[in-house]
Tab-separated table of C-alpha atoms (C1' of nucleotides) in Angstrom:
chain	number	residue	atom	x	y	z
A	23	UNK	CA	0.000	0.000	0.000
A	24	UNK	CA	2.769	2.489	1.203
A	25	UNK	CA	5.963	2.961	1.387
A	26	UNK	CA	7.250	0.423	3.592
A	27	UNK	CA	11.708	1.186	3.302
A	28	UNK	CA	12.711	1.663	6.785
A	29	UNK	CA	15.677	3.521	7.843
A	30	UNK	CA	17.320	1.844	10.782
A	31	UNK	CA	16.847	4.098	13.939
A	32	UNK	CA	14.776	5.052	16.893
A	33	UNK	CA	10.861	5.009	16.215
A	34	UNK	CA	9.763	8.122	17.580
A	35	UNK	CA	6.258	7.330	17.360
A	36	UNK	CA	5.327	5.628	20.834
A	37	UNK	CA	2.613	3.309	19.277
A	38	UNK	CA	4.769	2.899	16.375
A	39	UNK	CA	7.618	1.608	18.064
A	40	UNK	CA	5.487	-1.062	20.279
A	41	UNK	CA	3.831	-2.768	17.065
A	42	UNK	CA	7.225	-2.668	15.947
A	43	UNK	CA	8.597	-4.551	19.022
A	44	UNK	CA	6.179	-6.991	19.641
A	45	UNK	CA	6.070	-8.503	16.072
A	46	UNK	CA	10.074	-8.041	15.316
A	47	UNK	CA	10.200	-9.492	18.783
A	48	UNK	CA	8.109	-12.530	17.819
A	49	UNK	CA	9.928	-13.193	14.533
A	50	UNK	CA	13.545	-13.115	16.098
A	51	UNK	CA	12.183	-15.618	18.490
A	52	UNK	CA	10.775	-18.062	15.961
A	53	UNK	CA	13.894	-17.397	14.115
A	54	UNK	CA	16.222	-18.425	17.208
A	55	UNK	CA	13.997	-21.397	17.690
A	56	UNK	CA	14.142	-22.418	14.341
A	57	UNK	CA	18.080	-22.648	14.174
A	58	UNK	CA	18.575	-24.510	17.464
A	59	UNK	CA	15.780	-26.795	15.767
A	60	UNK	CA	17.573	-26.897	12.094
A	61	UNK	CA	20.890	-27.390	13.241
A	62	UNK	CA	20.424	-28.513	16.834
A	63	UNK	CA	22.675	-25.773	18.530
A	64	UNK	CA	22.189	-24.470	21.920
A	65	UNK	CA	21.254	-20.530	21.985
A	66	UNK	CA	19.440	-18.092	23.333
A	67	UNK	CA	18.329	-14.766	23.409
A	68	UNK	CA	17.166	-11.945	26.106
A	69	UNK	CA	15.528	-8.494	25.078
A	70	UNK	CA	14.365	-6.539	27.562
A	71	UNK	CA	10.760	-4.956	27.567
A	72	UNK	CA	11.094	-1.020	26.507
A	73	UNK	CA	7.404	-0.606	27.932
A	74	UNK	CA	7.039	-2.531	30.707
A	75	UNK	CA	10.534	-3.333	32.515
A	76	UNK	CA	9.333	-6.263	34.480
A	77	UNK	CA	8.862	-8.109	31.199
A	78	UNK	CA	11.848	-9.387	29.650
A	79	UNK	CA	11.475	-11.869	26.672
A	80	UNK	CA	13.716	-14.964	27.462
A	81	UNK	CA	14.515	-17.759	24.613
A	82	UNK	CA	14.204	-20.513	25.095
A	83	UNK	CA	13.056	-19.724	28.994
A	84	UNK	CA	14.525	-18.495	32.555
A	85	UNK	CA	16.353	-21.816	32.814
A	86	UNK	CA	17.452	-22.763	29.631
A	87	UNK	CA	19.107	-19.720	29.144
A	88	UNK	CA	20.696	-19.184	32.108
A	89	UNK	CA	22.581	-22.819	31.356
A	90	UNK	CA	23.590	-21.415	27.769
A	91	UNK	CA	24.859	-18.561	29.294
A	92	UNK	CA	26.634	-20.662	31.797
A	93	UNK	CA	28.459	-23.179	28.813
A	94	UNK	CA	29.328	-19.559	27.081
A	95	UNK	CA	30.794	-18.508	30.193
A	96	UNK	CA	33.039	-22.003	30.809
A	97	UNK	CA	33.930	-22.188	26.834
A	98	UNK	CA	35.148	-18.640	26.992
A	99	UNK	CA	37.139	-18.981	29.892
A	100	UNK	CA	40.114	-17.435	27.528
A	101	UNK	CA	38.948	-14.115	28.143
A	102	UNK	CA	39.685	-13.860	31.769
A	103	UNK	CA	39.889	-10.389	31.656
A	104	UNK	CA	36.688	-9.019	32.373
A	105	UNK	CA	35.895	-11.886	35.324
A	106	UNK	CA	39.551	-11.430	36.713
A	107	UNK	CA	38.177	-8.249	37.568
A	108	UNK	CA	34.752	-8.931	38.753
A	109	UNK	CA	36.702	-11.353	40.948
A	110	UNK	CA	39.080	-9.297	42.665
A	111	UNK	CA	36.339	-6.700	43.089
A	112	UNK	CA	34.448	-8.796	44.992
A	113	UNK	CA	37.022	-10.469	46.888
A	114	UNK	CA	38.106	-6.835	48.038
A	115	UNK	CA	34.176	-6.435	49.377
A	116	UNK	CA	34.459	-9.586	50.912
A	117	UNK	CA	38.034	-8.578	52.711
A	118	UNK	CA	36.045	-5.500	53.385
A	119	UNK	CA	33.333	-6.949	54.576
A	120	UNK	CA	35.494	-9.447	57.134
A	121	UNK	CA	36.903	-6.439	58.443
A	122	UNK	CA	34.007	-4.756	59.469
A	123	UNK	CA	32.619	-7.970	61.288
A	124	UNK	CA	35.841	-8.418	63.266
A	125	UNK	CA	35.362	-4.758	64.249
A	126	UNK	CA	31.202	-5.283	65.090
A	127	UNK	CA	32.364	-8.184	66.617
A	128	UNK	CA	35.150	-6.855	68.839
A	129	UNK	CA	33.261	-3.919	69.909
A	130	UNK	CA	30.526	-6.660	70.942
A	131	UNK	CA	33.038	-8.447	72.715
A	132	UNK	CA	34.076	-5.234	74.704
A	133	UNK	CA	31.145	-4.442	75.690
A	134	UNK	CA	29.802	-7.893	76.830
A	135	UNK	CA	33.077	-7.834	78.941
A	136	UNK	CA	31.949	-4.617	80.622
A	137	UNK	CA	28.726	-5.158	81.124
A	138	UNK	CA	29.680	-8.947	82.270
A	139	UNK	CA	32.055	-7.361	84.726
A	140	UNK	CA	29.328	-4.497	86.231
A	141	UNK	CA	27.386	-7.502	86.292
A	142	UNK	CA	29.589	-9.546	88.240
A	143	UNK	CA	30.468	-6.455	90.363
A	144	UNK	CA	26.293	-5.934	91.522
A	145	UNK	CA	25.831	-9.908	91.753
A	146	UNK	CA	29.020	-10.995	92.583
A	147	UNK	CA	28.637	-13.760	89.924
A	148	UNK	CA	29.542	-14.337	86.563
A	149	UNK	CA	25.755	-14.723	84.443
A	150	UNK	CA	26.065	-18.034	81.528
A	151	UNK	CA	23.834	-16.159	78.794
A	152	UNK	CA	23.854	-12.471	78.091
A	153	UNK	CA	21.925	-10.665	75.345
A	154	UNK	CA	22.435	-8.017	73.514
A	155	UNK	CA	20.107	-8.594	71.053
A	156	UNK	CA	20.639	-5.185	68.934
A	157	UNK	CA	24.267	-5.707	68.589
A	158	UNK	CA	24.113	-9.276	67.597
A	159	UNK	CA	21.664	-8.175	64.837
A	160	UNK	CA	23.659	-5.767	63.689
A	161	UNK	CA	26.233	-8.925	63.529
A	162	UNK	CA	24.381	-10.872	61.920
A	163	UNK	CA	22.805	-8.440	59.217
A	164	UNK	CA	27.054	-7.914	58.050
A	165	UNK	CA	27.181	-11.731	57.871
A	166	UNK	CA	24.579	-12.355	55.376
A	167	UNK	CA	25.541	-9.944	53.336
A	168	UNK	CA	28.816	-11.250	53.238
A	169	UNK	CA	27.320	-14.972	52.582
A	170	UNK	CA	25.634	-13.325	49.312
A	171	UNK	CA	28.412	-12.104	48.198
A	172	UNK	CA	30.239	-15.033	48.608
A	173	UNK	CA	27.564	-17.129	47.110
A	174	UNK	CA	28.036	-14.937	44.403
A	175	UNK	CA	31.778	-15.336	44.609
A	176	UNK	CA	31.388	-19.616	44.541
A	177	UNK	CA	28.965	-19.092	41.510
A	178	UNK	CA	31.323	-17.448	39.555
A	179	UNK	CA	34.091	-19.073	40.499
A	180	UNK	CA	32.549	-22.213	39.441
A	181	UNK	CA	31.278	-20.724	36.376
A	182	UNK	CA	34.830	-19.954	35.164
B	9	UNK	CA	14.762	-23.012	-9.010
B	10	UNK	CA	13.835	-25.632	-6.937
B	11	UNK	CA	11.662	-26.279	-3.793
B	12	UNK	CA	12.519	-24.439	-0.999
B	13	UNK	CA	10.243	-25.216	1.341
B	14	UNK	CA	12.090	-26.438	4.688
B	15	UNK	CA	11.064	-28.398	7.576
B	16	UNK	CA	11.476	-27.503	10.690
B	17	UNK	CA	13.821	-30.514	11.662
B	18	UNK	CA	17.382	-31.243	11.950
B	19	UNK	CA	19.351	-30.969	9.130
B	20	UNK	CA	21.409	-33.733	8.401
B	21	UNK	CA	23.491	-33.012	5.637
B	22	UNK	CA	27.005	-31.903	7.515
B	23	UNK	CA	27.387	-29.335	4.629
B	24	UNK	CA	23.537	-28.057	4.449
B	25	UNK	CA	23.674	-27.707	8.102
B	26	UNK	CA	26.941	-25.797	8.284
B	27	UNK	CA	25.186	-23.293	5.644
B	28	UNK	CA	22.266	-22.786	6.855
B	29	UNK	CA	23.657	-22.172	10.372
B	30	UNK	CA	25.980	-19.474	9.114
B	31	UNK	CA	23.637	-17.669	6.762
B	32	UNK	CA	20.454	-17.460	9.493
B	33	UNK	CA	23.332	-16.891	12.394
B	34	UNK	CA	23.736	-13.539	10.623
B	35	UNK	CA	20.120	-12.753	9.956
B	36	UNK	CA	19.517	-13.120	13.223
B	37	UNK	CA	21.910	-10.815	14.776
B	38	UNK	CA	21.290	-8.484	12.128
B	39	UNK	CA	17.810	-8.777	13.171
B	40	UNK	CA	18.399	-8.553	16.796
B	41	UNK	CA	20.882	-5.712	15.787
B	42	UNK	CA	17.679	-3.748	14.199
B	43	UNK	CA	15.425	-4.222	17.055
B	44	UNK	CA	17.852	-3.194	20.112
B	45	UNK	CA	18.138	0.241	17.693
B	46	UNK	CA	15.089	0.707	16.448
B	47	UNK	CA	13.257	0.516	19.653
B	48	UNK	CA	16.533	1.288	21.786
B	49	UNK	CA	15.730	-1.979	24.518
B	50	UNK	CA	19.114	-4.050	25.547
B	51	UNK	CA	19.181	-7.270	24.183
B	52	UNK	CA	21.410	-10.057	24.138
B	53	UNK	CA	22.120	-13.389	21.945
B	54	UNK	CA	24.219	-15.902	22.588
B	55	UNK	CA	23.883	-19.062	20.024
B	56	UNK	CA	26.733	-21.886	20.232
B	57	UNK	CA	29.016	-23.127	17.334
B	58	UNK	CA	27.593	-26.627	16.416
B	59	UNK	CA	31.028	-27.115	14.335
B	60	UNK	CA	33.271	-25.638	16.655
B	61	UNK	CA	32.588	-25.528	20.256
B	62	UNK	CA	35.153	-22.950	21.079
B	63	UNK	CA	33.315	-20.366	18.880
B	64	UNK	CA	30.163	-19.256	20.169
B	65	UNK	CA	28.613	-16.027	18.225
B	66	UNK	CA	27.216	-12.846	20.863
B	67	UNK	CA	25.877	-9.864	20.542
B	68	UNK	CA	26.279	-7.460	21.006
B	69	UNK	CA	29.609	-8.410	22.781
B	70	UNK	CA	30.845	-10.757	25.650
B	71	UNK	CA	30.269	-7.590	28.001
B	72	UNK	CA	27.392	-5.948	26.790
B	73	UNK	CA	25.689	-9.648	26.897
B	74	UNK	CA	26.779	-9.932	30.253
B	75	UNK	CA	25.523	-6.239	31.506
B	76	UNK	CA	22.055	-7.366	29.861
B	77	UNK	CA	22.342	-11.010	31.732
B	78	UNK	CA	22.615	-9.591	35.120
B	79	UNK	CA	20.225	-6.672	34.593
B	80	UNK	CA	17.520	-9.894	33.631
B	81	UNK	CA	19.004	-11.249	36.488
B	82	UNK	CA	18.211	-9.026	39.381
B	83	UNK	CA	15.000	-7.742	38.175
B	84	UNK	CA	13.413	-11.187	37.328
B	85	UNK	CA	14.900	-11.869	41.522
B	86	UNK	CA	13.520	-8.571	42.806
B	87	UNK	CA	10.367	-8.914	41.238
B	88	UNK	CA	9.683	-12.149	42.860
B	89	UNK	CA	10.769	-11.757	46.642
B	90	UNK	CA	11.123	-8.272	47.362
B	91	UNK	CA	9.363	-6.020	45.396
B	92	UNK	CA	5.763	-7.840	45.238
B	93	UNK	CA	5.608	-7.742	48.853
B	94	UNK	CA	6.210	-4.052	49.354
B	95	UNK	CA	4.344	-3.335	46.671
B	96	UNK	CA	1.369	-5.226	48.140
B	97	UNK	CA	1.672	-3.455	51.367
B	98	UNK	CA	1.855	0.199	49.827
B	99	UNK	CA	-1.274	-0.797	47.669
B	100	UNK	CA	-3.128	-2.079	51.011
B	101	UNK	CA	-1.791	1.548	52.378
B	102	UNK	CA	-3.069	3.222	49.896
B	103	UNK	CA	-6.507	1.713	50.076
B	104	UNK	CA	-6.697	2.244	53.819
B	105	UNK	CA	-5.532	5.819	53.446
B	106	UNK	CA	-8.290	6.271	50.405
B	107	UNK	CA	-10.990	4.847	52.882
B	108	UNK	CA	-10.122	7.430	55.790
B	109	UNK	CA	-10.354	10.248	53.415
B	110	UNK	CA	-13.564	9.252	51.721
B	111	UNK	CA	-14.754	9.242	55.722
B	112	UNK	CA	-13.359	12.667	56.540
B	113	UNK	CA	-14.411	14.019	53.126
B	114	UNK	CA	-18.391	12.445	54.153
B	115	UNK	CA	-18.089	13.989	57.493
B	116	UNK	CA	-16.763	17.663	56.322
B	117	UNK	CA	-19.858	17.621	53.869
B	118	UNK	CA	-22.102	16.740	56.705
B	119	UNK	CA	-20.797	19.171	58.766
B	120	UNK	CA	-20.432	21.643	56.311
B	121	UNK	CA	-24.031	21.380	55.253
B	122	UNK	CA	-25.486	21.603	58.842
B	123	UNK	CA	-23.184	24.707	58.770
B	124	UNK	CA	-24.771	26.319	55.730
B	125	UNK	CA	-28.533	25.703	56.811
B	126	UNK	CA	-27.696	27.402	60.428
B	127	UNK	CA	-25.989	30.437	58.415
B	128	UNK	CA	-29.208	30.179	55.530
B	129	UNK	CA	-31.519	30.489	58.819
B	130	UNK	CA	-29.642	33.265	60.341
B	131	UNK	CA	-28.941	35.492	57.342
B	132	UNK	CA	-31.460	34.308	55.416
B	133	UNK	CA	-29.763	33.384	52.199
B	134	UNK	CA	-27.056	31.409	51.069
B	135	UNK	CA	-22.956	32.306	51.655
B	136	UNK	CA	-21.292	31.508	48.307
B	137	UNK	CA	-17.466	30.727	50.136
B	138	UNK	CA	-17.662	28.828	53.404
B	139	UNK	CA	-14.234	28.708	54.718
B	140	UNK	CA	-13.775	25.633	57.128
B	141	UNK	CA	-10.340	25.065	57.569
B	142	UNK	CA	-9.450	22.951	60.389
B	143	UNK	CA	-11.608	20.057	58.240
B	144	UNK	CA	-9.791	21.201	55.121
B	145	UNK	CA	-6.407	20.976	56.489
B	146	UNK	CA	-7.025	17.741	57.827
B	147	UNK	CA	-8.446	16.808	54.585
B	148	UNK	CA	-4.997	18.176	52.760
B	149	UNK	CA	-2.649	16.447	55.067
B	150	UNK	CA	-4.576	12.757	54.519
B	151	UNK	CA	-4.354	13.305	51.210
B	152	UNK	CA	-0.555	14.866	50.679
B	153	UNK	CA	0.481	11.244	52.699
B	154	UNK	CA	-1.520	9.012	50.035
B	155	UNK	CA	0.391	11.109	47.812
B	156	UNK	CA	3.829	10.407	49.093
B	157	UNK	CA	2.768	6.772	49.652
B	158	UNK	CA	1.674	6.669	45.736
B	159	UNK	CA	5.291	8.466	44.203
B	160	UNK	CA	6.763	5.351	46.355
B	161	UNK	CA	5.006	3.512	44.387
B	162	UNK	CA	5.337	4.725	41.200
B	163	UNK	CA	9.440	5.209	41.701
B	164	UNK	CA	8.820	1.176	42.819
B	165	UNK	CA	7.466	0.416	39.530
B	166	UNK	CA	9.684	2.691	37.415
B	167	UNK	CA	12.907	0.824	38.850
B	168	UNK	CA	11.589	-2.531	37.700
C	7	DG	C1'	35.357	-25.254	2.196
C	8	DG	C1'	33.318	-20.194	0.961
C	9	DA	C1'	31.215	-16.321	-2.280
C	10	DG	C1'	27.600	-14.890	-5.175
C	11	DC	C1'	23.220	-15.529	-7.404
C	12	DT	C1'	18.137	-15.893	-7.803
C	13	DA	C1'	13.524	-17.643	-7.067
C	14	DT	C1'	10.765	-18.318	-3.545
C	15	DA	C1'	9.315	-18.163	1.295
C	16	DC	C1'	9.113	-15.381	5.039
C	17	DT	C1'	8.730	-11.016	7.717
C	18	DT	C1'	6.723	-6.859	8.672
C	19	DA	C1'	4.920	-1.580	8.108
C	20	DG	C1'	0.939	0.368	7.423
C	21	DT	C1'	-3.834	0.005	7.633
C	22	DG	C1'	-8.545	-0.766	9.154
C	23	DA	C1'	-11.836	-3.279	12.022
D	7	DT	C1'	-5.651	-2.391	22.819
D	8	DT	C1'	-5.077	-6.467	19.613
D	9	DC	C1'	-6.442	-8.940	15.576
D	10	DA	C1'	-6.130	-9.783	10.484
D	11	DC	C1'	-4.764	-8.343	5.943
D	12	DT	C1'	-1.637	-7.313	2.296
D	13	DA	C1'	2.043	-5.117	-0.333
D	14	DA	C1'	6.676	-4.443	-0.134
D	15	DG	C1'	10.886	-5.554	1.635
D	16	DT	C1'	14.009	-9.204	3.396
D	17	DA	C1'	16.117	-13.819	4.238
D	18	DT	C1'	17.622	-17.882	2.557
D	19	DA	C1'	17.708	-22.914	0.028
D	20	DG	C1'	19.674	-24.571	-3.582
D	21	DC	C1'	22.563	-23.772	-7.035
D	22	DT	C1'	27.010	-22.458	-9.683
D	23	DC	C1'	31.676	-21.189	-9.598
DNA sequence: GGAGCTATACTTAGTGA
DNA sequence: TTCACTAAGTATAGCTC
């Protein structure tokens, strides 16, 4: 009917540009299928919604993909570069994050001791439990952020 | 020339396959290529070598697949733990606070009407401004909290 | 093996319901 | 909005070199 030549850029045209998503969308997907069909090769493919951010398409699903991602990740070990780094970065959060728990968890230590020793001063007795429920908290908030990062760590690591 | 009609099944000809995989490998990136432009969304491919395993073809890159990996990542994991709950309790705020002001807003009216009839009595007609502002204020400040609890919200769903 | 060609099949922009 | 339609543009199977 019209013109139909499209020059490669950003659709302005809001309503324009969704049509245009959702059925380009649709044929890369079939097209993806069809070559890991035709010539029985692992792949897949993640664009991300432009109007609605919580929904990303995902070839061939959440699971599948994440495994080819994970054989692209071991087969291109070579380029260590850009892991290397991620590594070390997190390895310096996690040295980070050790340090600051030794520190929570002297201070704690400190002032269990005093308050162990007023203690023992008014009762003339050493008490078996004492808690200090905000600092251990506090404790314990550091260490699971420290277990997600080294989760993360352990993932990549085995990843690699 | 001669048919060209293809079934969608593995193609066992070594050769065939090997051609067919590199001539829809490219229309497929270029494809992707278009769409990531045209409607500026990050998207990723990653599609194995079926010939040789240490070649795997990405776009747009090894780190621009990655950045739009983890991005999939931690929305599709925020969505589903975090988010949904707060989001459900802001919604269930929101509703409560919309109730209270429909109640204040029913009681001002009531009380503003018993208001106008004693001032129609007195004066004998009807005032056209009738300024009650310790119900108004209490009105604004119910509804400049929904208001806060609804950008929350909004922010909420723009970062997803 | 790949590069180039062409006829055909497929995709999709624009349109209207 | 989403569907279906259709013309025009694009991708590609099968071929030759």
């Amino acid at each position: 009917m019209t013109r139909r030549k499209v020059k490669l850029a950003f659709i302005s045209s809001n309503s324009a540009r969704k049509a245009s998503y959702n059925k380009r969308k649709r044929g890369i997907i079939k097209k993806v299928r069809e070559l890991t069909v035709l010539c029985d090769v692992p792949g897949c493919i993640i664009i991300s919604n432009p109007f609605n951010p919580d929904e990303t398409a995902v070839f061939p699903d959440r699971e599948g993909a994440m495994q080819v991602i994970e054989r692209y990740r071991n087969t291109a070990m070579k380029d260590e570069s850009k892991n290397v780094n991620q590594q070390s970065f997190l390895l310096q959060r996690i040295t980070k994050g050790r340090e600051k728990l030794e520190r929570l968890r002297h201070d704690n230590h400190e002032k269990e001791t005093g308050i162990r020793m007023l203690d023992c001063i008014q009762n003339n007795k050493l008490p078996d439990n004492l808690s200090i429920p905000d600092l251990h908290d506090l404790d314990k908030i550091v260490e699971k952020n420290l277990k997600e990062i080294e989760n993360k760590l352990v993932q990549l690591n085995l990843s690699n």
